[in-house]
Short mmCIF file of C-alpha atoms and ligand atoms in Angstrom, two decimals:
data_model
loop_
_atom_site.label_atom_id
_atom_site.label_comp_id
_atom_site.label_asym_id
_atom_site.label_seq_id
_atom_site.Cartn_x
_atom_site.Cartn_y
_atom_site.Cartn_z
CA UNK P 21 37.75 -38.23 -59.98
CA UNK P 22 36.70 -42.39 -60.05
CA UNK P 23 33.64 -43.58 -61.41
CA UNK P 24 32.25 -45.87 -58.73
CA UNK P 25 28.85 -47.92 -58.32
CA UNK P 26 26.50 -46.03 -55.37
CA UNK P 27 23.71 -47.69 -53.87
CA UNK P 28 20.93 -47.70 -56.30
CA UNK P 29 23.24 -49.63 -58.39
CA UNK P 30 23.73 -46.93 -61.07
CA UNK P 31 27.29 -45.94 -61.79
CA UNK P 32 28.42 -42.45 -61.82
CA UNK P 33 31.54 -40.26 -61.00
CA UNK P 34 31.66 -40.62 -57.00
CA UNK P 35 33.17 -38.06 -55.23
CA UNK P 36 35.37 -37.99 -51.49
CA UNK P 37 34.96 -34.48 -50.64
CA UNK P 38 33.58 -31.87 -52.02
CA UNK P 39 33.79 -28.00 -50.74
CA UNK P 40 30.67 -25.54 -50.97
CA UNK P 41 31.65 -21.65 -51.44
CA UNK P 42 29.31 -18.91 -49.51
CA UNK P 43 27.37 -18.45 -45.70
CA UNK P 44 24.65 -17.62 -47.12
CA UNK P 45 21.08 -19.00 -47.39
CA UNK P 46 21.52 -21.14 -50.42
CA UNK P 47 24.94 -22.35 -49.18
CA UNK P 48 23.08 -23.34 -46.02
CA UNK P 49 20.36 -25.58 -47.93
CA UNK P 50 23.13 -27.02 -50.27
CA UNK P 51 25.66 -28.55 -47.11
CA UNK P 52 23.16 -30.93 -45.66
CA UNK P 53 21.38 -31.92 -48.80
CA UNK P 54 24.58 -32.62 -50.49
CA UNK P 55 26.27 -34.27 -47.64
CA UNK P 56 23.41 -36.90 -47.28
CA UNK P 57 22.62 -37.29 -51.17
CA UNK P 58 26.70 -37.76 -52.18
CA UNK P 59 27.41 -39.67 -48.56
CA UNK P 60 30.58 -37.54 -48.85
CA UNK P 61 32.82 -35.22 -46.62
CA UNK P 62 31.35 -31.22 -47.16
CA UNK P 63 33.39 -28.75 -46.69
CA UNK P 64 32.62 -24.98 -46.18
CA UNK P 65 34.39 -21.86 -47.13
CA UNK P 66 33.30 -18.65 -46.17
CA UNK P 67 35.36 -16.12 -45.99
CA UNK P 68 33.06 -13.56 -45.53
CA UNK P 69 33.13 -11.01 -42.00
CA UNK P 70 33.07 -13.06 -39.06
CA UNK P 71 30.83 -16.09 -40.70
CA UNK P 72 32.97 -19.04 -40.24
CA UNK P 73 33.08 -18.48 -36.87
CA UNK P 74 29.09 -17.96 -36.76
CA UNK P 75 28.80 -20.88 -38.80
CA UNK P 76 31.06 -23.21 -36.85
CA UNK P 77 29.13 -22.13 -33.66
CA UNK P 78 25.81 -22.79 -34.60
CA UNK P 79 26.80 -26.02 -36.10
CA UNK P 80 28.20 -27.10 -32.72
CA UNK P 81 25.56 -26.17 -30.91
CA UNK P 82 22.74 -27.81 -33.29
CA UNK P 83 24.41 -30.80 -34.45
CA UNK P 84 24.79 -30.00 -38.07
CA UNK P 85 23.17 -28.00 -40.67
CA UNK P 86 19.78 -28.37 -40.61
CA UNK P 87 17.11 -28.09 -43.78
CA UNK P 88 13.32 -28.33 -43.20
CA UNK P 89 10.01 -26.76 -45.01
CA UNK P 90 9.78 -28.18 -48.82
CA UNK P 91 13.06 -30.52 -48.56
CA UNK P 92 14.47 -31.94 -44.99
CA UNK P 93 18.02 -33.13 -44.37
CA UNK P 94 20.56 -32.59 -41.70
CA UNK P 95 24.15 -33.14 -41.88
CA UNK P 96 27.24 -31.93 -40.06
CA UNK P 97 30.09 -30.45 -41.95
CA UNK P 98 32.96 -31.56 -41.79
CA UNK P 99 35.51 -28.29 -41.85
CA UNK P 100 34.22 -24.79 -42.59
CA UNK P 101 36.82 -22.06 -42.57
CA UNK P 102 37.34 -18.75 -44.15
CA UNK P 103 41.33 -19.78 -44.87
CA UNK P 104 41.19 -21.66 -48.80
CA UNK P 105 43.92 -24.12 -47.62
CA UNK P 106 41.66 -25.47 -45.03
CA UNK P 107 39.30 -26.32 -47.10
CA UNK P 108 39.48 -26.32 -50.93
CA UNK P 109 42.37 -28.87 -50.89
CA UNK P 110 41.15 -32.82 -51.22
CA UNK P 111 37.77 -31.64 -53.20
CA UNK P 112 37.21 -32.99 -56.59
CA UNK P 113 33.80 -30.40 -56.32
CA UNK P 114 33.73 -26.85 -55.75
CA UNK P 115 30.35 -25.29 -55.56
CA UNK P 116 30.12 -21.53 -55.43
CA UNK P 117 26.77 -20.45 -53.72
CA UNK P 118 27.08 -17.16 -53.79
CA UNK P 119 25.87 -14.06 -55.43
CA UNK P 120 27.14 -13.36 -58.61
CA UNK P 121 29.35 -10.66 -57.82
CA UNK P 122 31.00 -12.64 -55.18
CA UNK P 123 32.32 -15.53 -58.14
CA UNK P 124 35.40 -13.59 -59.43
CA UNK P 125 36.82 -12.38 -55.92
CA UNK P 126 35.82 -16.01 -54.61
CA UNK P 127 37.79 -18.07 -57.41
CA UNK P 128 40.56 -15.89 -57.38
CA UNK P 129 41.21 -16.78 -53.29
CA UNK P 130 40.32 -20.69 -54.02
CA UNK P 131 42.41 -21.31 -57.71
CA UNK P 132 45.48 -21.92 -56.00
CA UNK P 133 44.43 -24.38 -53.72
CA UNK P 134 42.40 -26.73 -56.10
CA UNK P 135 42.94 -30.20 -56.58
CA UNK P 136 44.23 -31.48 -60.79
CA UNK P 137 41.33 -31.47 -62.80
CA UNK P 138 38.60 -30.50 -60.16
CA UNK P 139 35.70 -28.94 -61.14
CA UNK P 140 34.41 -26.24 -59.97
CA UNK P 141 30.68 -24.47 -60.63
CA UNK P 142 28.06 -21.80 -60.11
CA UNK P 143 24.74 -22.29 -58.30
CA UNK P 144 23.45 -20.37 -59.76
CA UNK P 145 25.66 -19.67 -62.90
CA UNK P 146 23.91 -16.14 -63.76
CA UNK P 147 25.17 -14.29 -66.76
CA UNK P 148 28.50 -14.58 -68.20
CA UNK P 149 30.22 -16.98 -65.54
CA UNK P 150 32.69 -18.48 -67.86
CA UNK P 151 33.96 -15.18 -68.99
CA UNK P 152 34.75 -14.47 -65.85
CA UNK P 153 35.83 -18.04 -64.68
CA UNK P 154 38.68 -18.56 -67.67
CA UNK P 155 40.89 -15.64 -67.18
CA UNK P 156 41.25 -15.93 -63.16
CA UNK P 157 41.64 -20.06 -64.07
CA UNK P 158 44.50 -19.31 -66.84
CA UNK P 159 46.36 -16.51 -64.79
CA UNK P 160 47.44 -19.35 -62.28
CA UNK P 161 47.90 -21.90 -64.99
CA UNK P 162 44.87 -23.84 -64.24
CA UNK P 163 43.28 -25.17 -67.70
CA UNK P 164 43.06 -28.62 -65.84
CA UNK P 165 39.82 -27.07 -63.72
CA UNK P 166 36.36 -28.06 -65.75
CA UNK P 167 33.46 -24.92 -65.28
CA UNK P 168 29.53 -25.73 -65.11
CA UNK P 169 27.21 -23.83 -63.57
CA UNK P 170 23.32 -24.08 -62.87
CA UNK P 171 20.62 -22.44 -64.10
CA UNK P 172 18.83 -21.46 -61.37
CA UNK P 173 19.14 -21.98 -57.40
CA UNK P 174 16.93 -25.57 -57.07
CA UNK P 175 15.50 -23.79 -54.00
CA UNK P 176 13.37 -20.79 -52.50
CA UNK P 177 15.06 -21.10 -49.39
CA UNK P 178 15.81 -18.75 -46.27
CA UNK P 179 18.06 -19.15 -43.23
CA UNK P 180 15.95 -19.37 -40.16
CA UNK P 181 18.45 -19.41 -37.35
CA UNK P 182 22.20 -18.64 -38.97
CA UNK P 183 24.24 -21.83 -38.86
CA UNK P 184 21.66 -24.15 -37.53
CA UNK P 185 18.24 -24.01 -39.76
CA UNK P 186 16.99 -23.17 -43.26
CA UNK P 187 13.67 -23.40 -44.51
CA UNK P 188 12.92 -24.34 -48.17
CA UNK P 189 10.03 -22.91 -49.29
CA UNK P 190 9.63 -24.38 -52.80
CA UNK P 191 11.84 -26.75 -54.97
CA UNK P 192 11.84 -26.41 -58.47
CA UNK P 193 11.06 -29.63 -60.75
CA UNK P 194 14.33 -29.14 -62.63
CA UNK P 195 17.23 -27.25 -63.71
CA UNK P 196 19.48 -26.90 -66.44
CA UNK P 197 23.55 -27.74 -66.11
CA UNK P 198 25.97 -26.40 -68.37
CA UNK P 199 29.80 -27.26 -68.47
CA UNK P 200 33.05 -25.88 -69.72
CA UNK P 201 34.23 -27.93 -71.59
CA UNK P 202 30.68 -28.34 -72.87
CA UNK P 203 31.19 -32.11 -73.65
CA UNK P 204 32.21 -32.98 -70.25
CA UNK P 205 28.52 -32.10 -69.21
CA UNK P 206 28.01 -36.14 -69.44
CA UNK P 207 29.82 -36.77 -66.54
CA UNK P 208 28.75 -33.84 -64.58
CA UNK P 209 25.45 -33.49 -64.86
CA UNK P 210 24.80 -36.91 -63.40
CA UNK P 211 26.97 -35.38 -60.49
CA UNK P 212 24.84 -32.61 -59.99
CA UNK P 213 21.63 -34.07 -60.35
CA UNK P 214 22.94 -36.62 -57.07
CA UNK P 215 24.09 -33.98 -55.21
CA UNK P 216 20.63 -31.52 -55.34
CA UNK P 217 18.13 -34.87 -55.80
CA UNK P 218 16.61 -33.11 -58.69
CA UNK P 219 16.30 -34.11 -62.80
CA UNK P 220 18.75 -31.76 -64.61
CA UNK P 221 18.38 -31.12 -67.92
CA UNK P 222 21.72 -30.72 -70.03
CA UNK P 223 22.19 -27.28 -71.50
CA UNK P 224 24.93 -27.56 -74.85
CA UNK P 225 27.31 -24.33 -73.21
CA UNK P 226 27.45 -21.88 -70.40
CA UNK P 227 26.66 -19.74 -72.74
CA UNK P 228 23.07 -21.27 -73.25
CA UNK P 229 22.97 -20.92 -69.59
CA UNK P 230 23.59 -17.29 -70.02
CA UNK P 231 20.12 -16.71 -72.09
CA UNK P 232 18.16 -19.16 -70.45
CA UNK P 233 18.90 -18.03 -67.04
CA UNK P 234 15.36 -16.82 -65.76
CA UNK P 235 15.91 -14.68 -62.98
CA UNK P 236 17.32 -12.50 -65.36
CA UNK P 237 13.79 -11.62 -66.57
CA UNK P 238 11.95 -12.92 -63.82
CA UNK P 239 12.98 -10.36 -61.04
CA UNK P 240 13.75 -6.86 -63.01
CA UNK P 241 10.58 -7.39 -64.88
CA UNK P 242 8.47 -7.46 -62.42
CA UNK P 243 10.27 -4.50 -60.46
CA UNK P 244 9.85 -2.58 -63.18
CA UNK P 245 5.74 -3.96 -63.86
CA UNK P 246 5.76 -2.89 -59.49
CA UNK P 247 7.25 0.39 -59.45
CA UNK P 248 8.27 2.00 -62.64
CA UNK P 249 5.03 4.12 -62.36
CA UNK P 250 6.22 4.72 -58.08
CA UNK P 251 5.48 8.50 -57.14
CA UNK P 252 7.79 8.35 -54.20
CA UNK P 253 5.23 8.45 -51.67
CA UNK P 254 5.43 5.23 -48.92
CA UNK P 255 2.87 2.62 -48.68
CA UNK P 256 1.42 0.96 -46.30
CA UNK P 257 1.19 -2.66 -47.75
CA UNK P 258 3.64 -4.57 -49.17
CA UNK P 259 2.91 -6.06 -52.45
CA UNK P 260 3.18 -9.70 -52.99
CA UNK P 261 6.28 -9.94 -55.48
CA UNK P 262 5.33 -13.05 -57.85
CA UNK P 263 2.22 -13.38 -57.76
CA UNK P 264 1.54 -9.44 -57.57
CA UNK P 265 1.86 -9.45 -60.99
CA UNK P 266 -0.38 -7.84 -62.90
CA UNK P 267 -1.45 -8.42 -66.35
CA UNK P 268 0.41 -5.51 -67.85
CA UNK P 269 3.25 -6.64 -65.77
CA UNK P 270 2.88 -10.37 -67.38
CA UNK P 271 3.30 -8.17 -70.95
CA UNK P 272 6.66 -7.01 -70.13
CA UNK P 273 7.90 -10.70 -68.69
CA UNK P 274 6.44 -11.65 -72.17
CA UNK P 275 8.39 -8.95 -74.14
CA UNK P 276 11.90 -9.75 -72.20
CA UNK P 277 11.45 -13.45 -72.99
CA UNK P 278 10.80 -12.56 -77.07
CA UNK P 279 14.33 -10.87 -76.51
CA UNK P 280 16.05 -13.90 -75.80
CA UNK P 281 13.89 -15.56 -78.01
CA UNK P 282 15.01 -13.32 -81.25
CA UNK P 283 18.41 -13.95 -79.90
CA UNK P 284 18.17 -18.16 -80.16
CA UNK P 285 16.89 -18.04 -83.03
CA UNK P 286 19.24 -15.74 -84.63
CA UNK P 287 21.90 -17.79 -83.27
CA UNK P 288 20.43 -20.99 -83.34
CA UNK P 289 22.22 -23.45 -85.91
CA UNK P 290 25.61 -22.10 -84.82
CA UNK P 291 25.52 -22.86 -81.31
CA UNK P 292 23.34 -25.64 -78.99
CA UNK P 293 20.44 -23.16 -77.65
CA UNK P 294 17.57 -25.80 -77.32
CA UNK P 295 17.71 -24.91 -73.35
CA UNK P 296 17.01 -21.52 -73.87
CA UNK P 297 13.35 -22.07 -73.67
CA UNK P 298 10.17 -19.21 -73.79
CA UNK P 299 9.92 -18.47 -69.84
CA UNK P 300 6.04 -19.58 -69.86
CA UNK P 301 7.59 -22.80 -71.17
CA UNK P 302 9.78 -23.10 -68.10
CA UNK P 303 7.65 -21.68 -65.57
CA UNK P 304 5.71 -25.05 -66.14
CA UNK P 305 8.25 -27.47 -66.55
CA UNK P 306 10.07 -26.11 -63.28
CA UNK P 307 7.09 -25.10 -61.10
CA UNK P 308 4.67 -28.68 -62.60
CA UNK P 309 1.72 -28.62 -60.19
CA UNK P 310 3.14 -26.46 -58.43
CA UNK P 311 0.88 -24.39 -61.01
CA UNK P 312 -2.71 -24.04 -60.34
CA UNK P 313 -3.73 -22.26 -63.58
CA UNK P 314 -0.86 -23.24 -66.22
CA UNK P 315 -3.23 -21.03 -69.25
CA UNK P 316 -1.44 -18.09 -69.27
CA UNK P 317 1.78 -16.78 -68.37
CA UNK P 318 -0.15 -14.28 -66.30
CA UNK P 319 -2.02 -17.38 -64.43
CA UNK P 320 1.15 -19.16 -64.21
CA UNK P 321 3.03 -16.75 -61.76
CA UNK P 322 -0.26 -15.57 -60.18
CA UNK P 323 -1.13 -19.12 -59.12
CA UNK P 324 2.37 -20.37 -58.50
CA UNK P 325 1.86 -22.01 -54.86
CA UNK P 326 6.04 -22.11 -54.84
CA UNK P 327 5.60 -18.47 -54.79
CA UNK P 328 2.80 -17.92 -51.82
CA UNK P 329 3.80 -15.53 -49.26
CA UNK P 330 7.29 -13.92 -50.78
CA UNK P 331 7.13 -10.13 -50.78
CA UNK P 332 8.12 -7.38 -53.22
CA UNK P 333 11.81 -6.11 -51.45
CA UNK P 334 11.00 -2.62 -49.90
CA UNK P 335 12.65 -0.72 -46.83
CA UNK P 336 10.64 0.57 -44.06
CA UNK P 337 10.94 4.31 -43.60
CA UNK P 338 8.51 4.75 -40.93
CA UNK P 339 6.53 2.67 -38.80
CA UNK P 340 4.34 0.40 -40.98
CA UNK P 341 5.36 2.73 -43.88
CA UNK P 342 7.74 1.18 -46.92
CA UNK P 343 9.36 2.32 -50.39
CA UNK P 344 10.76 -0.23 -52.59
CA UNK P 345 14.48 -1.18 -52.03
CA UNK P 346 15.78 -0.51 -55.20
CA UNK P 347 19.63 -2.01 -53.61
CA UNK P 348 17.78 -5.88 -53.82
CA UNK P 349 19.48 -8.65 -55.69
CA UNK P 350 16.43 -8.16 -57.72
CA UNK P 351 17.98 -5.34 -59.99
CA UNK P 352 21.61 -5.24 -58.30
CA UNK P 353 22.40 -8.64 -59.92
CA UNK P 354 20.05 -9.52 -62.19
CA UNK P 355 20.59 -6.58 -64.32
CA UNK P 356 24.26 -6.78 -64.39
CA UNK P 357 24.85 -10.52 -63.60
CA UNK P 358 21.75 -11.54 -66.15
CA UNK P 359 19.84 -8.91 -68.35
CA UNK P 360 22.44 -7.05 -69.41
CA UNK P 361 24.78 -9.71 -69.78
CA UNK P 362 22.38 -11.02 -72.45
CA UNK P 363 22.09 -7.49 -74.17
CA UNK P 364 25.33 -7.32 -74.77
CA UNK P 365 25.12 -11.09 -76.32
CA UNK P 366 22.02 -9.41 -78.62
CA UNK P 367 24.14 -6.19 -79.41
CA UNK P 368 27.43 -8.63 -80.65
CA UNK P 369 24.42 -10.46 -82.86
CA UNK P 370 22.83 -7.46 -83.87
CA UNK P 371 19.72 -8.53 -82.78
CA UNK P 372 17.24 -5.61 -81.43
CA UNK P 373 16.04 -5.85 -77.83
CA UNK P 374 13.45 -2.89 -76.90
CA UNK P 375 11.85 -4.77 -73.91
CA UNK P 376 15.65 -5.85 -72.27
CA UNK P 377 16.73 -1.77 -73.02
CA UNK P 378 13.97 -0.56 -71.67
CA UNK P 379 14.01 -2.28 -68.11
CA UNK P 380 18.07 -1.91 -68.15
CA UNK P 381 17.93 2.10 -68.91
CA UNK P 382 15.16 2.47 -65.84
CA UNK P 383 16.63 -0.26 -63.51
CA UNK P 384 20.43 1.89 -64.15
CA UNK P 385 18.76 5.00 -63.39
CA UNK P 386 17.67 3.16 -60.07
CA UNK P 387 21.26 1.72 -59.26
CA UNK P 388 22.86 5.15 -60.50
CA UNK P 389 24.41 3.29 -63.24
CA UNK P 390 24.20 3.33 -67.10
CA UNK P 391 24.47 -0.29 -67.90
CA UNK P 392 23.65 0.65 -71.81
CA UNK P 393 26.32 3.23 -72.13
CA UNK P 394 29.03 4.81 -69.28
CA UNK P 395 28.61 2.20 -66.60
CA UNK P 396 28.51 -1.08 -69.38
CA UNK P 397 32.09 -2.92 -68.24
CA UNK P 398 30.63 -2.84 -64.79
CA UNK P 399 28.58 -5.34 -66.00
CA UNK P 400 29.70 -9.03 -66.64
CA UNK P 401 29.53 -8.77 -70.62
CA UNK P 402 32.02 -10.48 -73.40
CA UNK P 403 33.89 -7.11 -73.94
CA UNK P 404 35.56 -6.60 -70.35
CA UNK P 405 36.86 -9.75 -70.26
CA UNK P 406 38.37 -9.31 -74.18
CA UNK P 407 35.67 -11.19 -76.45
CA UNK P 408 34.71 -8.11 -78.83
CA UNK P 409 32.69 -9.78 -81.70
CA UNK P 410 30.85 -12.57 -82.20
CA UNK P 411 33.09 -14.31 -83.96
CA UNK P 412 35.25 -14.19 -80.64
CA UNK P 413 32.43 -15.38 -78.23
CA UNK P 414 31.47 -18.35 -80.61
CA UNK P 415 34.96 -19.54 -80.66
CA UNK P 416 35.69 -19.02 -76.95
CA UNK P 417 32.44 -20.44 -76.46
CA UNK P 418 32.81 -23.52 -78.20
CA UNK P 419 37.00 -24.16 -77.08
CA UNK P 420 37.99 -27.57 -75.69
CA UNK P 421 39.99 -26.22 -72.90
P1 LIG E 24 22.54 -14.71 -49.48
O1 LIG E 24 22.14 -13.23 -49.54
O2 LIG E 24 22.17 -15.56 -48.50
O3 LIG E 24 24.25 -14.71 -49.54
C1 LIG E 24 24.59 -14.18 -48.80
C2 LIG E 24 26.24 -14.66 -49.01
O4 LIG E 24 26.98 -14.91 -50.02
C3 LIG E 24 26.92 -14.02 -47.70
O5 LIG E 24 26.47 -14.72 -46.31
C4 LIG E 24 28.36 -14.51 -48.04
O6 LIG E 24 28.68 -16.10 -47.42
C5 LIG E 24 28.18 -14.75 -49.84
N1 LIG E 24 28.83 -13.16 -49.73
C6 LIG E 24 28.51 -12.25 -50.58
N2 LIG E 24 29.60 -11.50 -50.58
C7 LIG E 24 30.55 -11.82 -50.48
C8 LIG E 24 31.59 -11.36 -50.82
N3 LIG E 24 32.07 -10.20 -51.65
N4 LIG E 24 32.94 -12.52 -50.48
C9 LIG E 24 32.54 -13.62 -49.73
N5 LIG E 24 31.28 -14.18 -50.05
C10 LIG E 24 30.53 -13.18 -49.98
O7 LIG E 24 22.35 -15.51 -51.05
P2 LIG E 24 21.19 -16.68 -51.52
O8 LIG E 24 19.67 -16.55 -51.15
O9 LIG E 24 22.21 -18.15 -50.86
O10 LIG E 24 21.99 -16.89 -53.02
C11 LIG E 24 22.87 -17.39 -53.45
C12 LIG E 24 22.66 -16.84 -55.20
O11 LIG E 24 21.59 -17.63 -55.65
C13 LIG E 24 22.23 -15.76 -55.26
O12 LIG E 24 23.11 -15.68 -56.80
C14 LIG E 24 20.47 -15.60 -55.69
O13 LIG E 24 20.02 -14.61 -56.19
C15 LIG E 24 20.24 -16.99 -56.00
N6 LIG E 24 19.42 -17.35 -55.52
C16 LIG E 24 18.66 -17.62 -54.44
C17 LIG E 24 17.41 -18.23 -53.96
C18 LIG E 24 16.96 -18.22 -52.80
O14 LIG E 24 15.98 -18.38 -52.54
N7 LIG E 24 17.50 -17.98 -51.62
C19 LIG E 24 16.40 -18.04 -55.07
C20 LIG E 24 16.95 -18.01 -56.00
C21 LIG E 24 18.24 -17.96 -56.89
#
C-alpha cells in the first residue's frame, strides 16, 4: 500500500486494484462508484451459481455497470470471475458486499490468494464480523491482513437489470467504519471515504461497530411491530415498511436502542464506544434533511423521504393476497448476525436486555430457531468462536494483531 497524492491534492493511501466480492444489489452499486472515485481497476468475485457469467454478459452488452437514481456512475469492471485465483491476487483492498451469512465461506475462499498486507472489509459488517474473520485468517497464517467494516451499506439500492443497471433509492449522509487492528482506522477511513464518496466517521473497534449496527434494531424491530399480532389471515394491502411504523412500534425501536445504550454504559471507559449512538440521533445524522420532521423517533421514520416506497417483505399466496415473509433478511440476517450478537455481549457483561430478548424470541419462533437457548451457537456470538468471557472478548478486541 503506498501513500500518494490525489488529483485534489490530498494525500492518502493509493491502490492500483480492488476486488469486490458479491453479485447482488450492493456489490453492483459499489463497483462503478468505487471505480470512478478511486480511479483504479475493480475486479468482481461472484462465485454463486452462474452470477459471474450473467454479470459478464450484462456488462459486455451494456458497456459497464451503471448506477442511477440518487447516485450516478457507470464503469466497466476489470475482470469478473467465480474463481478467486483470477481476481483476488494483485488487490490491495478486498470488499465483501454480501449478506453476513456468506462472510465466513467467502473469506475462506479468498484467504489463500490475498496479497501480503491486504485490507479486507465487509460492507456492512453486521455483528461479530471480527470473530468470524480472525480464525479464518489465522488458520491460513494470514495475520498480516487488516480487517475493516462499515456500520451499514451507504445506499438503499436495487438491481433493475442484472449486470447492467442498479437504482439507488437513498444515500446516507455519513457512515461509521472500524478496523482491526483498531489503530489502523486512521489509514483505512480516508480510503473508504474516497471509495464510497461519503463522509466516514470512525468507530473505536469492530466491537463498537457490532453494537452500532442500527439494522439490527430497525429491521427486526419493525417486523415485530408490524407482524407480532398478525393472526394468520392474508391481507390485500402490503404495508409500508419504515413509513408504516406506528407510535407503539417506535416505542419498540426506542426500547431496543435503550438496551444497546445500557450495554454501552456498562462498558464505557473500558472500550471506546462513542460510535454507539441512540437510534434517534443516528437516524438524524445518517439521513439529514431527508427527515422532514425530526422531533420524535416515530416522526423521523415516517417523514424520512429516503424510506418512501419501501414495502414490508411479503409473499403473495393468491392473486392480490399477501402474508409476511418471515424468512426475509430483516429477520434471517439481522437477528443471528445482529441482535443476537449484541445480546450475547450484554449477557457476558451482565446487562439485562428485555426488549432484545422479546424480539429475538419472537423472531426465533418465526424462523424455527431458539437463538436464546438451543440454537444460540448458530448466531455470530463470541462464544461460538471461543470467546467465553467479557475479559476474553475485550482482550480480543484490543489485540494489536
Ligand atoms: P443481495 O440480496 O442483493 O445479495 C445477494 C447476493 O449475495 C447474491 O446475489 C450473491 O452474489 C451473494 N451471496 C448470497 N449468498 C451467497 C453465498 N452463500 N456465497 C456467496 N455469495 C453469496 O444483498 P444486498 O442488497 O447487496 O445486501 C448486501 C448487504 O447489505 C446485506 O447485509 C444487506 O442486509 C445489506 N443492506 C442492503 C441494503 C440494500 O438496499 N440493498 C440496504 C442496507 C443494508
